[in-house]
Short mmCIF file of C-alpha atoms in Angstrom, two decimals:
data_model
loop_
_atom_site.label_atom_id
_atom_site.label_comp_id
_atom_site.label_asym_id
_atom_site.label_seq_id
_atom_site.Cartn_x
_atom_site.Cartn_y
_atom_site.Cartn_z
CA UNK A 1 -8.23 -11.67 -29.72
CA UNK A 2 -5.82 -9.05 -28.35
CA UNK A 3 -8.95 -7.04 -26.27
CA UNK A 4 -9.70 -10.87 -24.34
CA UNK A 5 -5.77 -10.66 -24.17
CA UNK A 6 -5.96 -7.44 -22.29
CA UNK A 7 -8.83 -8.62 -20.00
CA UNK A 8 -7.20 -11.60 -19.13
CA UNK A 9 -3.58 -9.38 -18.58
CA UNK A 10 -5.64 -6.98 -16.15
CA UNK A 11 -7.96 -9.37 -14.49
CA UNK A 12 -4.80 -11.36 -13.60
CA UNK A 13 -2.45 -8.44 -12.29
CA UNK A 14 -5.79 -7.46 -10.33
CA UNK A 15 -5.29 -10.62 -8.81
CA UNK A 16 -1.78 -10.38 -7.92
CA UNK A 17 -2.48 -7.04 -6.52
CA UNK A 18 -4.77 -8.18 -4.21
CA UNK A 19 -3.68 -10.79 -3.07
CA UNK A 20 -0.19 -8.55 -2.07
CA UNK A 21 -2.54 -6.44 -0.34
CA UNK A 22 -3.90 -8.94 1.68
CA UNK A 23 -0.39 -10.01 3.18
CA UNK A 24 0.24 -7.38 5.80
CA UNK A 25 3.65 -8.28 7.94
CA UNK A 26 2.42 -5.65 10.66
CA UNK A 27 -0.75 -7.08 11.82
CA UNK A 28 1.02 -10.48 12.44
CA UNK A 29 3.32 -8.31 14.81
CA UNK A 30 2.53 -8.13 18.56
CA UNK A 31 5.44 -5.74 20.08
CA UNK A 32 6.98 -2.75 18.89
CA UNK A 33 10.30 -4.19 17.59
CA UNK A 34 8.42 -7.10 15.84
CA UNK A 35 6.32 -4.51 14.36
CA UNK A 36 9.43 -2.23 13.30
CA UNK A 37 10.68 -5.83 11.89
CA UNK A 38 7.68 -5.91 9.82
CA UNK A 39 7.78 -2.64 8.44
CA UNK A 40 11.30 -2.49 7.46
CA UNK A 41 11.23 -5.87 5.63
CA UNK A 42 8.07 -4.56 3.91
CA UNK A 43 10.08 -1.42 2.85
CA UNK A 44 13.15 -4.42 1.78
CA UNK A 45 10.66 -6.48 -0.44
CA UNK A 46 9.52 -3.47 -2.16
CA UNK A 47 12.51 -1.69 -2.39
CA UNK A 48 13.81 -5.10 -4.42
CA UNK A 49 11.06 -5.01 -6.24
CA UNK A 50 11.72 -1.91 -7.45
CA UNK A 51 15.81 -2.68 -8.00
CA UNK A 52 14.26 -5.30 -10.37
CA UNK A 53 12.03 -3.27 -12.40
CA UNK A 54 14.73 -0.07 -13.20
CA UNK A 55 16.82 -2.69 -14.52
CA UNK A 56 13.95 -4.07 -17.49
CA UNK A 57 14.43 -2.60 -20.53
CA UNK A 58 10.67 -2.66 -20.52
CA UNK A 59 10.28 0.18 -18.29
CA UNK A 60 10.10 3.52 -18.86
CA UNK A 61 12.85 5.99 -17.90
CA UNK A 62 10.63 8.32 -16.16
CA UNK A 63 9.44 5.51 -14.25
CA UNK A 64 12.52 4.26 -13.02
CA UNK A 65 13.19 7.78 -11.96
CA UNK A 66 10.08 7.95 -10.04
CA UNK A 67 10.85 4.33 -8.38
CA UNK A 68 14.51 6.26 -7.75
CA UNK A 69 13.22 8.78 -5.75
CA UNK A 70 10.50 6.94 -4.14
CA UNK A 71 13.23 5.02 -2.91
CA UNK A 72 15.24 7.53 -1.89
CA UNK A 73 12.62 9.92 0.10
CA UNK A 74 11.79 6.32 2.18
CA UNK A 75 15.49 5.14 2.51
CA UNK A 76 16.53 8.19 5.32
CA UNK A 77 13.83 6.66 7.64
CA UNK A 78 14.26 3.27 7.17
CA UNK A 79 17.75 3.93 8.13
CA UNK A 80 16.58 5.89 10.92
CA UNK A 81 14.02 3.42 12.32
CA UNK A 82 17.63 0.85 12.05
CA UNK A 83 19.55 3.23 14.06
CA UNK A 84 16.82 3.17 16.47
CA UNK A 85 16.94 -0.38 16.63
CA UNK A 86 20.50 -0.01 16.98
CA UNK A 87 20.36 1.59 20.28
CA UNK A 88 17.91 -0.34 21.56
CA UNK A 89 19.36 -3.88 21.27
CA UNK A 90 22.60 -2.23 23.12
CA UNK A 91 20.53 -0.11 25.93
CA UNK A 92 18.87 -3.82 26.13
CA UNK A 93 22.34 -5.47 26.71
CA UNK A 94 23.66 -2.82 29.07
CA UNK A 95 19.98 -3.15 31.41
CA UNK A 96 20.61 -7.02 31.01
CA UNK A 97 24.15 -6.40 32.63
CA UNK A 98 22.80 -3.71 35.13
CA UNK A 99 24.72 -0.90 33.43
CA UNK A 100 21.51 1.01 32.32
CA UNK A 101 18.32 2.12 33.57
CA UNK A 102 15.05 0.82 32.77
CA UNK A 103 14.32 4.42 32.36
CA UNK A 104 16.61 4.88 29.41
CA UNK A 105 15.23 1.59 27.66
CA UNK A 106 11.68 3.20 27.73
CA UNK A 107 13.23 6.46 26.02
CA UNK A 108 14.72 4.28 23.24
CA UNK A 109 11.31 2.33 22.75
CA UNK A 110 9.29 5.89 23.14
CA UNK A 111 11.84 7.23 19.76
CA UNK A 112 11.28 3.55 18.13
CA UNK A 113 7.55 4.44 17.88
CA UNK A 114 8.27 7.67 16.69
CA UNK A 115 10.11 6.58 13.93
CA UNK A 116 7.81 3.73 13.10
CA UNK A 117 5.27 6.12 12.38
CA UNK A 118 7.76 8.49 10.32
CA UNK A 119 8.35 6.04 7.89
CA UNK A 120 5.48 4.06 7.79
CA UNK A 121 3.96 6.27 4.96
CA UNK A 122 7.27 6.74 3.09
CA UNK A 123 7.03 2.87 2.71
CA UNK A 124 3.60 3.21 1.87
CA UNK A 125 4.54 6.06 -1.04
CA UNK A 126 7.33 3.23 -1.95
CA UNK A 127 4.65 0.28 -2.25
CA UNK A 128 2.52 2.23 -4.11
CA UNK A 129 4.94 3.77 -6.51
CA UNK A 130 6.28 -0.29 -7.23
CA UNK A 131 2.52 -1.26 -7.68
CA UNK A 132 2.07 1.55 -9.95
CA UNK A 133 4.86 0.45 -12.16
CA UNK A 134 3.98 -2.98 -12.26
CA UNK B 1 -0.02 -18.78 -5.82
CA UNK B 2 0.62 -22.18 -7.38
CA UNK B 3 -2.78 -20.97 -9.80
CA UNK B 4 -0.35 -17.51 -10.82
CA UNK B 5 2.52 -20.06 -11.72
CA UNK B 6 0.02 -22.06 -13.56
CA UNK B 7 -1.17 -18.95 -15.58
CA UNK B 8 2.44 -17.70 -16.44
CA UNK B 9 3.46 -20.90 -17.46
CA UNK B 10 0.34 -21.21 -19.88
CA UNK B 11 1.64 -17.92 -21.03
CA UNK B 12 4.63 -19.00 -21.84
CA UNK B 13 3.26 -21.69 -23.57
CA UNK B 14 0.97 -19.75 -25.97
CA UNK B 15 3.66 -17.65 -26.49
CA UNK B 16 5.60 -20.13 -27.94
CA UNK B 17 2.47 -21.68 -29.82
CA UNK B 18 2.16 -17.86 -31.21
CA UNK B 19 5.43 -17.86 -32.91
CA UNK B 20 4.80 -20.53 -35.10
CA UNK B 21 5.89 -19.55 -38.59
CA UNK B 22 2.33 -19.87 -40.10
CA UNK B 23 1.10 -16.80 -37.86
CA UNK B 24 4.25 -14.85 -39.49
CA UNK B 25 4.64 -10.99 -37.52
CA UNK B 26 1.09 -11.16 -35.95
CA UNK B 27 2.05 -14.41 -34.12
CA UNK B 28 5.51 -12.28 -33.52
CA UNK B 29 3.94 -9.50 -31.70
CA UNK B 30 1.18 -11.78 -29.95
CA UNK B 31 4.27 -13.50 -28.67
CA UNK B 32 5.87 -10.88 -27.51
CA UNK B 33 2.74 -9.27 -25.46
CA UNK B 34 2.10 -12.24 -23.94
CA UNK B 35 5.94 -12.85 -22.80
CA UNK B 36 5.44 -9.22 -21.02
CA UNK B 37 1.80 -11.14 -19.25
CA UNK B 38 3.75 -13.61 -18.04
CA UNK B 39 6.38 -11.36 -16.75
CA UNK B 40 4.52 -9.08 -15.23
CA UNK B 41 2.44 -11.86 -13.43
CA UNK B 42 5.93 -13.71 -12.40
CA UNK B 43 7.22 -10.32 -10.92
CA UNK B 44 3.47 -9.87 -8.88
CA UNK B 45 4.43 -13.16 -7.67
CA UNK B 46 7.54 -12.71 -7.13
CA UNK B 47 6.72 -10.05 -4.59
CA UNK B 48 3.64 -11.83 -3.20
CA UNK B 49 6.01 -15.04 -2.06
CA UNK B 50 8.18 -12.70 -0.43
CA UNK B 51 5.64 -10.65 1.43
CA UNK B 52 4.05 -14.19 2.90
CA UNK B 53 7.39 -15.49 3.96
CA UNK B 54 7.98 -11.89 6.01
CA UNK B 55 4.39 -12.58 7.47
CA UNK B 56 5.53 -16.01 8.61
CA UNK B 57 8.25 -15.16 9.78
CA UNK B 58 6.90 -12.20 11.86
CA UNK B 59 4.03 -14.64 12.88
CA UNK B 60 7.02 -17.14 14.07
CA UNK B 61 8.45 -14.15 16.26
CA UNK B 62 5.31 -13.46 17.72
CA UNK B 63 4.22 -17.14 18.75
CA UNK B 64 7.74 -17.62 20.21
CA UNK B 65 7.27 -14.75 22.16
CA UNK B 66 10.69 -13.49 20.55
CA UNK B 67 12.04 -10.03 18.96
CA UNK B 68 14.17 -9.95 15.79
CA UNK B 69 17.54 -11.25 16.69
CA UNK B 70 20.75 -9.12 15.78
CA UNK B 71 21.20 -11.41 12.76
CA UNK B 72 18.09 -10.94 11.12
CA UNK B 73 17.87 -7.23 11.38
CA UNK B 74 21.86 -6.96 9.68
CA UNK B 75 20.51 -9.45 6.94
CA UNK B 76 17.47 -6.88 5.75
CA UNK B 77 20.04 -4.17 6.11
CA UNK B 78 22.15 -5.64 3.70
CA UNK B 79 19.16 -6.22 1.35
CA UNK B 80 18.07 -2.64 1.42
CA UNK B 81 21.63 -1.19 1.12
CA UNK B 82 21.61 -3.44 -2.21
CA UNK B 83 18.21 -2.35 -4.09
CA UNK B 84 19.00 1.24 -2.63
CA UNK B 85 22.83 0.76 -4.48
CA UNK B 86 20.96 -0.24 -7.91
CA UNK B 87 18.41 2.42 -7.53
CA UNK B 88 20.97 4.85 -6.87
CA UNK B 89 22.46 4.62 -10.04
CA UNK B 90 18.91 5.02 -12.14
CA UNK B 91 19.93 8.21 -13.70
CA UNK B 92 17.48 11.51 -14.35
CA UNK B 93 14.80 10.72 -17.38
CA UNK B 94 15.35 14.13 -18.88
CA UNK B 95 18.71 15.36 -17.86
#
């Protein structure tokens, strides 16, 4: 009785898994801040995920530490790719009102790709490490 | 996802069924792995609805033609200061 259990238990988080897997936010994305949306909210899904599962009593410690620091190599970056965004919605204002170059507006977009790819595979390390504990 | 909801909430069922006093500690501890099934499928779920409503809403941006507004970007911001607050306080497995 308890082996079909199992089967059923792991055939149906197989399931699950996939069928996260086969929601990916950044191919719906067509420009670079949409696509900077999509990866940040990824990294906010799983990084709630992972809030929820340090705080079962069903986890292990030494996986809650591992979801801990998971989060906190990927948190820097995501924080950078915000500050990013930052500038760029007010260099956007200040080119709306004339006060800035279009120059300066291509700099900011040339550092949000940059940091898109910085943290892309921090968020990946994240996703993996909340799939892992799951 | 409504066939995942369907599942944990058969689960939870059994579960219950499992308890019955007949079954005595086996039915206990049945009942108690297949409470931690029907968790771990809810939480899989949980994560799955909120991935497809960030891949509608992305897909929303892109066939307006629109970037995230101001608004949007502050709200995930306030998320991910949250979860990174709570994970924050996870302390060291073998201090």
């Amino acid at each position: 009785m308890l082996n079909k259990l199992r089967t059923v238990f792991f055939a149906t988080a197989f399931l699950v898994l996939t069928a996260c897997a086969s929601l990916n936010p950044m191919s719906a994305a067509k420009t670079n801040e949409q696509r900077a949306y999509a990866l940040y909210g990824t990294f906010v899904v799983f990084e709630e995920q992972a809030a929820k599962l340090v705080q079962s009593p069903s986890v292990s410690p030494s996986l809650k530490q591992s979801l801990r620091d998971a989060d906190a190599r990927a948190k820097p970056a995501a924080d950078g790719l915000m500050a990013v965004i930052d500038d760029l919605i007010k260099v956007q204002a200040e080119v709306k009102a004339g006060t800035s170059s279009s120059d300066r507006l291509r700099i900011v977009l040339s550092r949000l790709d940059t940091w898109y790819f910085d943290t892309k595979p921090k968020v990946e390390s994240l996703v993996l490490a909340v799939k892992g504990a799951k | 996802m409504e066939i995942l909801s369907m599942l944990s909430l058969l689960i939870r069922g059994l579960s219950v069924i499992s308890r019955d006093r007949e079954l005595g500690a086996r039915g206990e501890s049945l009942g108690r792995v297949l409470d931690m099934a029907a968790l771990a499928i809810e939480r899989g779920e949980d994560g799955a609805a909120e991935l497809k409503a960030l891949v509608e809403k992305v897909k929303e941006m892109a066939e307006a033609s629109r970037d995230p507004t101001v608004e949007e970007w502050a709200s995930l911001k306030a998320r991910s200061d949250e979860a990174h607050r709570i994970l924050s306080e996870v302390p060291d497995a073998n201090p």
